[in-house]
XYZ file of N, CA and C in Angstrom:
768
model
N -10.359 52.073 62.008
C -9.950 52.437 60.861
C -8.842 52.239 60.309
N -7.621 52.292 60.923
C -6.553 51.861 60.473
C -6.267 50.465 60.262
N -6.689 49.667 60.812
C -6.744 47.936 60.770
C -7.726 47.700 59.273
N -9.081 48.703 59.281
C -9.613 48.428 57.801
C -8.909 48.780 56.815
N -8.053 49.977 57.169
C -7.234 50.453 55.856
C -6.102 49.558 55.250
N -5.296 48.840 56.338
C -4.561 47.660 56.118
C -4.940 46.506 55.658
N -6.092 46.190 56.089
C -6.889 45.200 55.314
C -7.188 45.342 54.400
N -7.626 46.265 53.923
C -7.942 46.683 52.343
C -6.817 46.922 51.516
N -5.703 47.422 51.927
C -4.378 47.378 51.289
C -3.596 46.184 51.021
N -4.169 45.140 51.837
C -3.699 43.798 51.631
C -4.498 42.885 50.757
N -5.747 43.223 50.586
C -6.708 43.073 49.779
C -6.177 43.279 48.315
N -6.176 44.657 48.002
C -5.436 44.931 47.113
C -4.351 44.509 46.248
N -3.348 44.398 47.423
C -2.212 43.470 46.711
C -2.704 42.263 46.153
N -3.577 41.483 47.191
C -3.461 39.896 46.334
C -4.299 39.858 45.516
N -5.341 41.120 45.147
C -5.941 41.332 43.851
C -5.251 41.605 42.786
N -4.322 42.247 43.129
C -3.411 43.012 41.753
C -2.501 41.936 41.591
N -2.167 41.185 42.240
C -0.895 39.697 42.033
C -1.966 38.885 41.104
N -3.416 38.571 41.890
C -3.942 37.589 41.002
C -4.225 38.073 39.590
N -4.518 39.441 39.334
C -4.543 40.252 37.968
C -3.579 39.620 37.283
N -2.362 40.104 37.810
C -0.980 39.826 37.177
C -1.253 38.162 36.611
N -1.160 37.490 37.656
C -1.247 36.133 37.193
C -2.096 35.608 36.092
N -3.373 36.224 35.933
C -4.448 36.302 35.257
C -3.926 36.382 33.634
N -3.403 37.691 33.890
C -2.811 38.381 32.797
C -1.775 37.450 31.918
N -0.571 37.075 32.846
C 0.331 36.224 32.274
C -0.155 34.762 32.021
N -1.142 34.575 32.377
C -1.712 32.951 31.968
C -2.447 33.298 30.615
N -3.122 34.459 30.515
C -3.590 34.742 29.276
C -2.522 34.874 28.030
N -1.688 35.272 28.408
C -0.493 35.365 27.393
C 0.038 34.214 27.180
N 0.180 33.415 28.204
C 0.811 31.986 28.094
C 0.108 31.319 27.116
N -1.293 31.037 27.352
C -2.325 30.454 26.652
C -2.696 30.924 25.365
N -2.345 32.240 24.841
C -2.324 32.790 23.782
C -1.223 32.200 22.563
N -0.106 32.029 23.729
C 1.182 31.762 22.716
C 0.758 30.408 22.705
N 0.430 29.504 23.876
C 0.123 27.878 23.169
C -0.764 27.782 22.128
N -1.781 28.727 22.271
C -2.714 28.764 20.975
C -2.027 28.591 19.983
N -1.170 29.826 19.498
C -0.469 29.977 18.329
C 0.542 28.877 17.986
N 0.887 28.173 18.980
C 1.878 27.140 18.781
C 1.251 25.875 18.369
N 0.012 25.501 19.160
C -1.044 24.266 18.636
C -1.275 24.704 17.129
N -1.741 25.834 16.574
C -2.280 26.214 15.533
C -1.182 26.171 14.135
N 0.159 26.404 14.715
C 1.230 26.036 13.938
C 1.585 24.755 13.466
N 1.590 23.825 14.576
C 1.389 22.306 14.820
C 0.484 21.739 13.563
N -0.796 22.180 13.951
C -2.030 21.836 13.100
C -1.698 22.051 11.528
N -1.348 23.446 11.452
C -0.872 23.682 10.088
C -0.010 22.789 9.445
N 1.089 22.558 9.842
C 1.938 21.786 9.820
C 1.500 20.204 9.071
N 0.799 19.727 9.799
C 0.116 18.577 9.879
C -0.673 18.358 8.376
N -1.607 19.755 8.490
C -2.518 19.785 7.180
C -1.983 19.739 6.227
N -0.202 20.432 6.160
C 0.199 20.384 4.982
C 0.916 19.079 4.608
N 1.430 18.187 5.532
C 1.469 16.999 5.392
C 0.658 15.837 4.703
N -0.557 16.203 5.300
C -1.666 15.334 4.840
C -2.097 15.662 3.058
N -1.537 17.186 2.772
C -2.135 17.411 1.456
C -1.073 16.685 0.454
N 0.081 16.181 0.872
C 1.315 15.180 0.200
C 1.019 13.927 -0.016
N 1.123 13.168 -1.504
C 1.036 12.046 -1.742
C 2.160 11.482 -2.236
N 2.107 10.323 -2.024
C 3.078 9.383 -2.876
C 4.332 9.471 -1.974
N 5.589 9.492 -3.033
C 7.117 9.635 -2.403
C 7.229 10.911 -1.568
N 6.687 12.010 -2.154
C 6.782 13.385 -1.533
C 6.356 13.130 -0.094
N 5.111 12.396 0.227
C 4.789 12.379 1.675
C 5.912 11.285 2.351
N 6.181 10.342 1.803
C 6.955 9.373 2.501
C 8.210 9.889 2.832
N 8.703 10.837 2.325
C 9.925 11.772 2.390
C 9.865 12.424 3.714
N 8.664 13.040 3.833
C 8.492 14.075 5.100
C 7.599 13.311 5.754
N 7.417 11.749 6.053
C 6.610 11.150 7.007
C 7.162 11.131 8.279
N 8.439 11.401 8.409
C 9.175 11.369 9.880
C 8.626 12.549 10.682
N 8.160 13.824 9.966
C 7.838 14.715 10.648
C 6.391 14.643 11.430
N 5.797 13.750 11.064
C 4.746 13.516 11.940
C 4.925 13.231 13.244
N 5.901 12.364 13.708
C 6.203 12.230 15.109
C 6.743 13.098 15.716
N 7.694 14.172 14.869
C 8.153 15.399 15.522
C 7.026 16.292 15.812
N 6.178 16.161 14.931
C 5.211 17.355 15.195
C 4.058 16.674 16.679
N 4.008 15.873 16.692
C 3.164 14.943 17.577
C 3.562 15.440 19.096
N 5.135 15.144 18.944
C 5.783 15.588 20.189
C 5.811 16.962 20.761
N 5.859 17.778 19.350
C 5.719 19.399 19.698
C 4.242 19.825 20.342
N 3.460 19.190 19.709
C 2.002 19.292 20.464
C 1.975 18.860 21.813
N 1.962 17.741 22.194
C 2.322 17.302 23.360
C 3.002 18.042 24.585
N 4.035 18.990 23.824
C 4.903 19.696 24.988
C 4.194 21.014 25.023
N 3.167 21.129 24.503
C 2.594 22.455 24.467
C 1.551 22.561 25.789
N 1.716 23.653 26.494
C 0.776 23.970 27.883
C -0.395 23.911 27.783
N -1.132 24.566 28.717
C -2.574 24.619 28.735
C -3.057 25.761 27.248
N -4.001 25.278 26.758
C -4.659 26.207 25.872
C -5.983 27.017 26.364
N -6.334 28.183 25.830
C -7.531 28.842 26.256
C -8.825 27.601 26.157
N -9.779 27.987 27.164
C -10.743 27.036 27.258
C -11.817 27.355 25.978
N -11.818 28.359 25.607
C -12.506 28.851 24.300
C -12.149 27.987 22.885
N -10.940 27.631 23.027
C -10.335 27.307 21.854
C -9.820 25.327 22.024
N -9.699 25.172 23.079
C -9.124 23.711 23.547
C -9.873 22.765 23.031
N -11.063 23.008 22.977
C -11.991 21.597 22.461
C -11.760 21.042 20.931
N -11.590 22.586 19.934
C -11.636 22.302 18.896
C -9.997 22.201 18.165
N -9.348 22.430 18.789
C -7.972 22.205 18.866
C -7.417 20.767 19.056
N -7.859 20.405 20.161
C -7.390 18.902 20.464
C -8.300 18.282 19.290
N -9.439 18.477 18.688
C -10.237 17.735 18.155
C -9.439 17.606 16.476
N -9.004 18.874 16.290
C -8.646 18.832 15.000
C -7.161 18.106 14.860
N -6.393 18.353 16.077
C -4.980 17.659 16.282
C -5.405 15.855 16.117
N -6.244 15.444 16.745
C -6.231 14.068 17.107
C -6.722 14.003 15.685
N -7.815 14.173 14.776
C -8.101 13.570 13.655
C -6.990 13.843 12.624
N -6.066 14.903 12.543
C -5.040 14.837 11.621
C -4.144 13.587 12.135
N -3.409 13.652 13.429
C -2.451 12.640 14.011
C -2.864 11.439 13.439
N -4.121 10.660 13.680
C -4.827 9.715 13.626
C -4.702 9.190 12.006
N -5.110 10.169 11.172
C -4.988 9.891 9.598
C -3.842 9.854 9.151
N -2.848 10.674 9.796
C -1.123 10.602 9.135
C -0.591 9.421 9.546
N -1.078 8.622 10.765
C -0.444 7.801 11.279
C -0.926 6.195 10.575
N -2.218 6.416 9.753
C -2.119 5.260 8.691
C -2.038 5.709 7.306
N -1.847 6.858 7.286
C -1.400 7.268 5.550
C -0.080 6.758 5.302
N 1.072 6.297 6.216
C 2.398 6.157 5.455
C 2.336 4.530 5.036
N 1.333 3.704 5.687
C 1.036 2.255 5.323
C 0.459 2.176 4.067
N -0.532 3.467 3.819
C -1.287 3.072 2.653
C -0.631 3.829 1.560
N 0.194 4.761 1.600
C 0.999 5.215 0.574
C 2.062 4.504 0.046
N 2.565 4.082 0.998
C 3.600 2.645 0.497
C 2.949 1.631 -0.068
N 1.819 1.391 0.168
C 1.241 0.168 -0.621
C 0.827 0.441 -1.828
N 0.296 1.970 -2.054
C -0.092 2.685 -3.178
C 1.004 2.506 -4.366
N 1.856 3.044 -3.702
C 2.934 2.992 -4.614
C 3.962 1.693 -5.138
N 3.733 0.796 -4.270
C 4.036 -0.555 -4.404
C 3.271 -1.040 -5.588
N 1.484 -0.916 -5.212
C 0.688 -1.317 -6.279
C 1.017 -1.011 -7.533
N 1.269 0.396 -7.846
C 1.445 1.127 -8.905
C 2.788 0.544 -9.773
N 3.806 0.003 -9.027
C 5.158 -0.301 -9.476
C 4.599 -1.796 -10.097
N 3.920 -2.369 -9.337
C 3.387 -3.961 -9.989
C 2.810 -3.569 -11.220
N 1.994 -2.432 -11.153
C 1.007 -2.441 -12.382
C 2.012 -2.396 -13.341
N 3.197 -1.658 -13.443
C 4.149 -1.301 -14.529
C 4.426 -2.675 -14.810
N 4.810 -3.541 -14.073
C 5.470 -4.704 -14.362
C 4.429 -5.739 -14.999
N 3.212 -5.770 -14.533
C 2.504 -6.294 -15.217
C 1.900 -5.927 -16.599
N 2.270 -4.237 -17.037
C 1.858 -3.674 -18.284
C 2.975 -4.159 -19.083
N 4.348 -4.234 -18.435
C 5.281 -4.902 -19.310
C 5.062 -6.137 -19.533
N 4.891 -7.025 -18.794
C 4.428 -8.423 -19.140
C 3.481 -8.365 -20.110
N 2.634 -7.750 -20.289
C 1.272 -7.797 -21.284
C 2.046 -7.125 -22.667
N 3.118 -6.322 -22.490
C 3.628 -5.564 -23.659
C 4.658 -6.872 -24.396
N 5.302 -7.572 -23.604
C 6.094 -8.397 -23.884
C 5.112 -9.644 -24.821
N 4.147 -9.997 -24.321
C 3.189 -10.973 -24.604
C 2.633 -10.551 -26.050
N 2.225 -9.315 -26.344
C 1.794 -8.581 -27.193
C 2.988 -8.803 -28.478
N 4.044 -8.177 -27.653
C 5.440 -8.600 -29.028
C 5.427 -9.971 -29.150
N 5.238 -10.855 -28.490
C 5.699 -12.400 -28.725
C 4.310 -12.915 -29.684
N 3.372 -12.265 -29.432
C 2.032 -12.441 -30.563
C 2.268 -11.535 -31.857
N 3.413 -10.554 -31.748
C 3.688 -9.380 -32.891
C 2.770 -8.897 -33.464
N 1.992 -8.270 -32.215
C 1.144 -7.293 -32.136
C 1.811 -5.772 -32.060
N 2.876 -5.937 -31.439
C 3.626 -4.654 -31.391
C 4.970 -5.027 -31.581
N 6.015 -3.884 -31.695
C 7.101 -4.108 -32.528
C 8.203 -4.232 -31.153
N 9.514 -4.431 -31.231
C 10.446 -4.555 -30.201
C 10.425 -3.397 -29.251
N 10.240 -2.056 -30.043
C 10.735 -0.794 -29.482
C 9.655 -0.770 -28.290
N 8.247 -0.954 -28.718
C 7.449 -0.760 -27.736
C 7.218 -1.706 -26.712
N 7.588 -2.545 -26.608
C 8.160 -3.675 -25.644
C 8.962 -3.314 -24.810
N 10.212 -2.853 -25.304
C 11.452 -2.368 -24.555
C 11.214 -0.872 -23.641
N 10.418 -0.140 -24.279
C 9.584 1.098 -23.504
C 9.098 0.638 -22.082
N 8.178 -0.210 -22.488
C 7.700 -0.825 -21.330
C 8.297 -1.598 -20.249
N 9.232 -2.345 -20.540
C 10.282 -2.829 -19.624
C 10.789 -1.724 -18.815
N 11.614 -0.838 -19.694
C 12.311 0.200 -18.880
C 11.467 1.179 -17.881
N 10.186 1.489 -18.467
C 9.417 2.137 -17.692
C 9.052 1.425 -15.991
N 9.155 -0.068 -16.305
C 8.662 -0.992 -15.185
C 10.112 -0.607 -14.273
N 11.225 -0.909 -14.861
C 12.488 -1.066 -14.192
C 12.662 0.439 -13.094
N 12.265 1.315 -13.727
C 12.403 2.652 -12.993
C 12.005 2.680 -11.468
N 10.736 2.094 -11.573
C 9.883 1.759 -10.103
C 9.697 0.487 -9.729
N 10.429 -0.729 -9.876
C 10.402 -1.730 -9.969
C 10.627 -1.926 -8.341
N 9.422 -2.594 -7.338
C 10.037 -2.838 -6.364
C 10.783 -4.273 -5.945
N 11.721 -4.154 -5.015
C 12.876 -5.487 -4.965
C 12.015 -6.778 -4.959
N 10.619 -6.696 -4.462
C 10.188 -8.292 -4.756
C 9.641 -8.835 -6.328
N 9.879 -7.682 -7.027
C 9.458 -7.718 -8.348
C 10.804 -7.846 -9.517
N 11.701 -7.584 -8.926
C 12.893 -7.368 -9.941
C 13.213 -8.945 -10.392
N 12.752 -10.051 -9.617
C 12.935 -11.323 -10.228
C 12.092 -11.475 -11.198
N 10.895 -10.977 -10.991
C 9.878 -11.184 -12.201
C 10.241 -10.421 -13.356
N 10.641 -9.129 -12.894
C 10.788 -8.293 -14.369
C 12.224 -8.966 -15.188
N 13.140 -9.463 -14.476
C 14.176 -10.227 -15.247
C 13.515 -11.316 -15.905
N 12.739 -12.167 -15.660
C 11.916 -13.249 -16.049
C 11.278 -12.534 -17.545
N 10.482 -11.630 -17.233
C 9.817 -10.812 -18.316
C 10.985 -10.415 -19.317
N 12.069 -9.723 -19.107
C 13.164 -9.605 -19.974
C 13.708 -10.715 -20.840
N 13.643 -11.792 -20.094
C 14.276 -13.382 -20.836
C 13.065 -13.766 -21.993
N 11.734 -13.488 -21.499
C 10.945 -13.655 -22.670
C 10.860 -12.803 -23.453
N 11.347 -11.727 -23.495
C 11.338 -10.798 -24.809
C 12.643 -11.173 -25.210
N 13.634 -11.455 -24.949
C 15.173 -11.667 -25.354
C 14.959 -13.392 -26.262
N 13.959 -14.199 -25.799
C 13.718 -15.593 -26.448
C 12.047 -15.525 -26.709
N 11.448 -14.625 -27.652
C 10.394 -14.706 -27.466
C 9.439 -15.839 -28.064
N 8.223 -16.239 -27.503
C 7.641 -17.174 -28.247
C 6.820 -17.047 -29.052
N 7.715 -16.848 -30.536
C 6.527 -16.218 -31.847
C 6.123 -17.388 -32.386
N 6.683 -18.829 -32.264
C 5.938 -19.835 -33.071
C 5.043 -20.577 -32.340
N 4.048 -21.058 -33.017
C 2.818 -21.879 -32.370
C 3.490 -22.953 -31.435
N 4.335 -23.792 -31.659
C 5.101 -24.914 -30.955
C 5.109 -24.392 -29.392
N 5.936 -23.242 -29.401
C 6.478 -22.416 -28.331
C 5.394 -22.145 -27.413
N 4.091 -21.482 -28.012
C 3.060 -21.127 -27.288
C 1.855 -22.084 -27.145
N 2.012 -23.223 -27.590
C 1.106 -24.337 -27.147
C 1.991 -25.296 -25.922
N 3.516 -24.879 -25.774
C 3.904 -25.305 -24.886
C 3.904 -24.658 -23.441
N 3.834 -23.318 -23.758
C 3.267 -22.379 -22.695
C 1.978 -22.387 -22.122
N 1.028 -22.655 -23.018
C -0.156 -22.723 -22.594
C -0.485 -24.141 -21.573
N 0.341 -25.136 -22.009
C 0.374 -26.318 -20.920
C 0.762 -26.032 -19.515
N 1.874 -25.269 -19.720
C 2.274 -24.631 -18.808
C 1.486 -23.744 -17.455
N 1.061 -22.956 -18.277
C -0.167 -21.853 -17.760
C -1.245 -22.549 -17.326
N -1.941 -23.543 -17.784
C -3.045 -24.445 -17.373
C -2.597 -25.176 -16.348
N -1.379 -25.707 -16.015
C -1.014 -26.498 -14.815
C -0.802 -25.588 -13.752
N -0.537 -24.379 -14.130
C -0.250 -23.298 -13.128
C -1.987 -22.772 -12.449
N -2.932 -23.213 -13.415
C -3.995 -22.821 -12.902
C -4.614 -23.783 -11.959
N -4.409 -24.985 -12.491
C -4.762 -26.217 -11.846
C -4.325 -26.301 -10.391
N -2.894 -26.017 -10.529
C -2.153 -25.997 -9.149
C -2.921 -25.050 -8.046
N -3.057 -23.813 -8.606
C -3.837 -22.465 -8.044
C -5.128 -22.813 -7.232
N -6.129 -23.541 -8.249
C -7.223 -23.740 -8.126
C -7.154 -24.882 -7.078
N -6.216 -25.582 -7.015
C -6.405 -26.634 -5.915
C -5.549 -26.076 -4.778
N -4.896 -25.233 -4.550
C -4.328 -24.541 -3.415
C -5.693 -24.003 -2.563
N -6.516 -23.284 -3.498
C -7.468 -22.313 -2.837
C -8.730 -22.751 -3.032
N -8.702 -24.071 -3.316
C -9.699 -24.875 -3.287
C -11.076 -24.370 -4.199
N -10.674 -23.662 -5.337
C -11.466 -23.096 -6.199
C -11.978 -24.210 -7.115
N -13.126 -24.344 -7.801
C -13.281 -25.178 -8.804
C -12.828 -24.631 -10.114
N -12.411 -25.666 -11.242
C -12.276 -25.304 -12.345
C -13.063 -25.279 -13.266
N -13.414 -24.764 -14.405
C -14.451 -24.896 -15.380
C -14.513 -26.323 -15.629
N -15.888 -26.557 -15.941
C -16.360 -27.817 -16.109
C -15.278 -28.829 -16.937
N -14.886 -28.303 -18.104
C -14.189 -29.012 -19.380
C -12.730 -29.031 -18.646
N -12.412 -28.577 -17.395
C -10.929 -29.059 -17.253
C -11.340 -29.944 -15.972
N -12.106 -30.125 -15.170
C -12.485 -30.940 -14.055
C -11.539 -32.211 -14.281
N -11.610 -32.948 -15.431
C -10.945 -34.284 -15.874
C -9.599 -34.099 -15.433
N -8.817 -33.115 -16.346
C -7.691 -32.950 -16.198
C -7.129 -32.831 -14.664
N -8.056 -31.763 -14.122
C -7.389 -31.549 -12.507
C -7.408 -33.058 -11.850
N -8.479 -33.871 -11.725
C -8.420 -34.884 -11.327
C -6.965 -35.801 -11.789
N -6.816 -35.694 -13.240
C -5.627 -36.356 -13.609
C -4.293 -35.786 -13.115
N -4.289 -34.535 -12.737
C -3.184 -33.975 -12.052
C -3.046 -34.680 -10.845
N -4.044 -34.406 -9.924
C -3.704 -34.681 -8.610
C -3.636 -36.455 -8.558
N -4.172 -37.345 -9.150
C -4.040 -38.511 -9.313
C -2.217 -38.844 -9.381
N -1.864 -38.003 -10.408
C -0.173 -37.937 -10.920
C 0.432 -37.683 -9.688
N 0.022 -36.625 -8.919
C 0.647 -36.072 -7.760
C 0.622 -36.818 -6.593
N -0.474 -37.547 -6.569
C -0.473 -38.599 -5.382
C 0.549 -40.042 -5.905
N 0.489 -40.274 -6.971
C 1.295 -41.497 -7.540
C 2.981 -41.070 -7.044
N 3.408 -39.877 -7.212
C 4.560 -39.431 -7.307
C 4.820 -39.092 -5.874
N 3.825 -39.142 -4.787
C 4.130 -38.869 -3.576
C 3.844 -37.794 -3.295
N 3.500 -36.923 -3.920
C 3.764 -35.197 -3.810
C 2.238 -35.069 -2.904
N 1.174 -35.741 -3.590
C -0.008 -34.986 -2.715
C -0.144 -33.330 -2.828
N -1.263 -32.850 -1.992
C -1.329 -31.716 -1.975
C -0.485 -31.212 -0.559
N 0.721 -30.840 -0.963
C 1.614 -30.321 0.251
C 1.563 -28.924 0.511
N 1.282 -28.196 -0.557
C 1.251 -26.774 -0.644
C 0.074 -26.438 0.138
N 0.349 -25.221 1.071
C -0.393 -24.642 1.929
C -0.660 -22.891 1.675
N -1.531 -22.300 1.694
C -1.614 -20.684 1.479
C -0.906 -20.182 2.763
N 0.028 -19.276 2.224
C 0.670 -18.312 3.244
C 0.730 -17.022 2.770
N 1.696 -16.185 3.454
C 1.931 -14.567 3.169
C 1.993 -14.677 1.678
N 3.059 -15.693 1.700
C 3.991 -15.473 -0.070
C 3.263 -16.156 -1.007
N 2.422 -16.646 -0.819
C 1.896 -17.543 -1.874
C 1.425 -16.855 -3.092
N 0.583 -15.774 -2.948
C 0.430 -14.882 -3.928
C 1.652 -14.471 -4.950
N 2.677 -13.958 -4.354
C 3.699 -13.496 -4.903
C 4.423 -14.572 -5.858
N 4.428 -15.635 -5.117
C 5.181 -16.707 -5.451
C 4.422 -17.350 -6.891
N 3.060 -17.342 -6.518
C 2.373 -17.686 -7.993
C 2.428 -16.680 -8.985
N 2.373 -15.571 -8.400
C 2.727 -14.486 -9.769
C 3.908 -14.257 -10.368
N 4.901 -14.571 -9.597
C 6.184 -14.754 -10.365
C 6.165 -15.850 -11.364
N 5.761 -16.988 -11.147
C 5.734 -17.952 -11.940
C 5.200 -17.347 -13.214
N 3.817 -16.986 -13.007
C 2.814 -16.629 -14.284
C 3.427 -15.788 -14.956
N 4.077 -14.767 -14.331
C 5.084 -13.546 -15.091
C 6.131 -14.189 -15.769
N 6.466 -15.550 -15.439
C 7.971 -16.012 -16.096
C 7.750 -16.746 -17.175
N 6.334 -17.466 -17.625
C 5.804 -17.866 -18.683
C 5.671 -17.116 -19.905
N 6.372 -17.373 -20.899
C 5.811 -16.653 -21.974
C 4.228 -16.913 -22.806
N 4.447 -16.135 -23.815
C 2.759 -15.984 -24.503
C 2.360 -17.609 -24.686
N 1.241 -17.849 -24.472
C 0.505 -18.773 -24.945
C -0.386 -18.741 -26.356
N -1.275 -19.662 -26.838
C -2.039 -19.213 -27.894
C -2.818 -18.056 -27.479
N -2.895 -17.051 -28.282
C -3.824 -16.074 -28.129
C -5.240 -16.197 -27.704
N -5.886 -17.020 -28.291
C -7.091 -17.452 -28.337
C -7.368 -18.111 -26.681
N -6.370 -18.488 -26.019
C -6.490 -19.412 -24.891
C -6.480 -18.003 -23.441
N -5.482 -17.160 -23.796
C -4.813 -16.293 -22.661
C -5.974 -15.747 -21.786
N -7.138 -15.270 -22.034
C -7.866 -14.348 -21.374
C -8.612 -15.141 -20.468
N -8.919 -16.634 -21.022
C -9.710 -17.662 -20.079
C -8.864 -18.090 -19.039
N -7.465 -18.260 -19.477
C -6.472 -18.681 -18.132
C -6.301 -17.730 -17.289
N -6.164 -16.365 -17.484
C -5.632 -15.608 -16.733
C -7.075 -14.993 -15.864
N -8.184 -15.202 -16.348
C -9.518 -15.318 -15.635
C -9.353 -16.203 -14.755
N -8.779 -17.163 -14.742
C -9.000 -18.548 -13.829
C -7.919 -18.197 -12.675
N -6.905 -17.616 -13.077
C -5.321 -17.566 -12.450
C -5.964 -16.460 -11.438
N -6.463 -15.170 -11.953
C -6.530 -13.885 -11.161
C -7.913 -14.161 -10.103
N -8.762 -15.251 -10.343
C -9.617 -15.297 -9.073
C -8.955 -16.245 -8.385
N -7.950 -17.015 -8.186
C -7.055 -17.724 -7.400
C -6.206 -16.736 -6.715
N -5.677 -15.869 -7.303
C -4.714 -14.605 -6.583
C -5.642 -14.030 -5.485
N -6.676 -13.418 -5.944
C -7.499 -13.133 -5.101
C -7.953 -14.013 -3.851
N -8.081 -15.290 -3.958
C -8.465 -15.935 -2.791
C -7.125 -16.088 -2.338
N -5.992 -16.339 -2.560
C -4.705 -16.145 -2.000
C -4.754 -14.906 -0.989
N -4.858 -13.895 -1.412
C -4.990 -12.502 -0.737
C -5.662 -12.455 0.333
N -6.836 -13.126 0.294
C -8.137 -13.050 1.195
C -7.723 -13.914 2.250
N -6.938 -14.920 2.192
C -6.903 -15.872 2.874
C -5.852 -15.711 4.568
């Protein structure tokens, strides 16, 4: 009886210690669950942000990821759900930075093109100088560094507008040549009416020893866009067709 009593006492001590360990583990895992839920809630707040507001706080994503990975074991009942939530948010936010930066850049370029179109309307005397100035000012507030040169060129067009027909005809020739160059670069066919001009342009280039030296690269779209924006208004009746040809070339450059 004494040996049995001693044995039971030892077992009770072991069981009591185990229960204490289980209780401590439950407390720890409950605290870990609360910490994980806090991290996930912060990630969800970041996901709700857009534009510059998100970019200003984007550095928090890495910090929150590190906090989550430092959390210990989670309760078995909620471990799978919390891990899936965290993984989905972390991956989405990892891709959001580049997409938000690109969206801001696209919006800024849209403002630049709007300014260019406004100056062109001013050159065609469809709007007054004040309206064109407002568009230029708006574009300058969000102008990306890559487009500052273009905005300066647009400003120069505004300062020396092509109001007269002779200037517009000269600009039309420049835009037409730019279209031909872009179509040669991208291997796109010009409209039937311009195939002869394209052939003559290529022959002239070859006779001057230039040939088709240009190759599409990462900067082609930007280089040609800047050149397009720097050319003043052509005849209004010709612009839509020229822009349609040129925009197709820009799309081809971006896809290459």
